[in-house]
Coordinates of C-alpha atoms in Angstrom, one line a residue:
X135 CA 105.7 18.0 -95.4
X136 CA 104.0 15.2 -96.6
X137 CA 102.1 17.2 -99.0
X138 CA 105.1 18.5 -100.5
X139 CA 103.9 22.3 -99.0
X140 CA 106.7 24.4 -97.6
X141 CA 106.4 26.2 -94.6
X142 CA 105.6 29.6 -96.0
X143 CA 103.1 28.2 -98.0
X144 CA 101.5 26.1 -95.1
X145 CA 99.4 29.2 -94.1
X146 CA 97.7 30.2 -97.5
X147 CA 96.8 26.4 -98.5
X148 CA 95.3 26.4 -94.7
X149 CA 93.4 29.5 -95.2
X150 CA 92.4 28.4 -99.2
X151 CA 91.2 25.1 -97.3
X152 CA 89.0 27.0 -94.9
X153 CA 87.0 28.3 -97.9
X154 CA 86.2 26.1 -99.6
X155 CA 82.4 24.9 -99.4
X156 CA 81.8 22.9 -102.3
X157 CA 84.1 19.9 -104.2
X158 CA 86.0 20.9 -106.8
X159 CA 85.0 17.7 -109.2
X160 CA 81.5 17.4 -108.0
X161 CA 80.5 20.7 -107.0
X162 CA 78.7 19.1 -103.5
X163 CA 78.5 20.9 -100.5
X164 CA 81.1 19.3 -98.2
X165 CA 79.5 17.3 -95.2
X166 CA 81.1 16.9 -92.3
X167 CA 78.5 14.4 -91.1
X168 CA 78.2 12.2 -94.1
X169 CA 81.6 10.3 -94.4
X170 CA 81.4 10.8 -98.7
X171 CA 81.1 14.8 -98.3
X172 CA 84.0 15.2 -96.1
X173 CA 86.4 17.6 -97.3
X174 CA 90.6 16.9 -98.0
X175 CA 93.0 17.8 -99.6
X176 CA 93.7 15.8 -102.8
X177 CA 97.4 16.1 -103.9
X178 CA 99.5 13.3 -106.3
X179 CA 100.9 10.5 -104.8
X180 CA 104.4 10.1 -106.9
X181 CA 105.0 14.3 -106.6
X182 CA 103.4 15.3 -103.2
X183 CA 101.8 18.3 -105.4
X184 CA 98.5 19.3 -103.8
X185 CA 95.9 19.8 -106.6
X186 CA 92.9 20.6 -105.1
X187 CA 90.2 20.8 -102.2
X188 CA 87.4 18.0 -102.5
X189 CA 85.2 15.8 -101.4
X190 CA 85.9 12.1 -99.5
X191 CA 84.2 10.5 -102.3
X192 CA 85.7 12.3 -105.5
X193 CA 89.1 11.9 -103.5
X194 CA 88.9 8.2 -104.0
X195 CA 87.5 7.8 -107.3
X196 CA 90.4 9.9 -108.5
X197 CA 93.2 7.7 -110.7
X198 CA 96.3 8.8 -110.2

C-alpha cells in the first residue's frame, strides 16, 4: 500500500525484486553488506508509482 501496488500485483513486483542482481542506474552488484549497495525499491514520492529496483546509494541521489 504505500507503494501504490495492489494486491494482485504485490506477488510479481516481489518475485521481479528477487531478481534483480545489479542497480538499474548504476549497474553495481547489489551488497547486502555494504550499506550503499543495498537493494530497494525506488518508487515516486507525490504518485506512489514504483519505478524501479536499485541500489541504496542511486536511491538517494535520485531527484524527484
Amino acid at each position: 500500500k504505500r507503494y501504490g501496488v495492489r494486491t494482485d500485483d504485490w506477488d510479481g513486483l516481489y518475485e521481479y525484486y528477487l531478481l534483480q542482481t545489479h542497480c538499474w542506474i548504476c549497474n553495481k552488484l547489489f551488497n547486502f553488506e555494504k550499506q550503499c549497495n543495498r537493494k530497494v525499491i525506488d518508487h515516486d514520492h507525490k504518485t506512489g508509482e514504483v519505478r524501479y529496483i536499485c541500489c541504496s546509494q542511486c536511491n538517494l541521489n535520485i531527484v524527484s
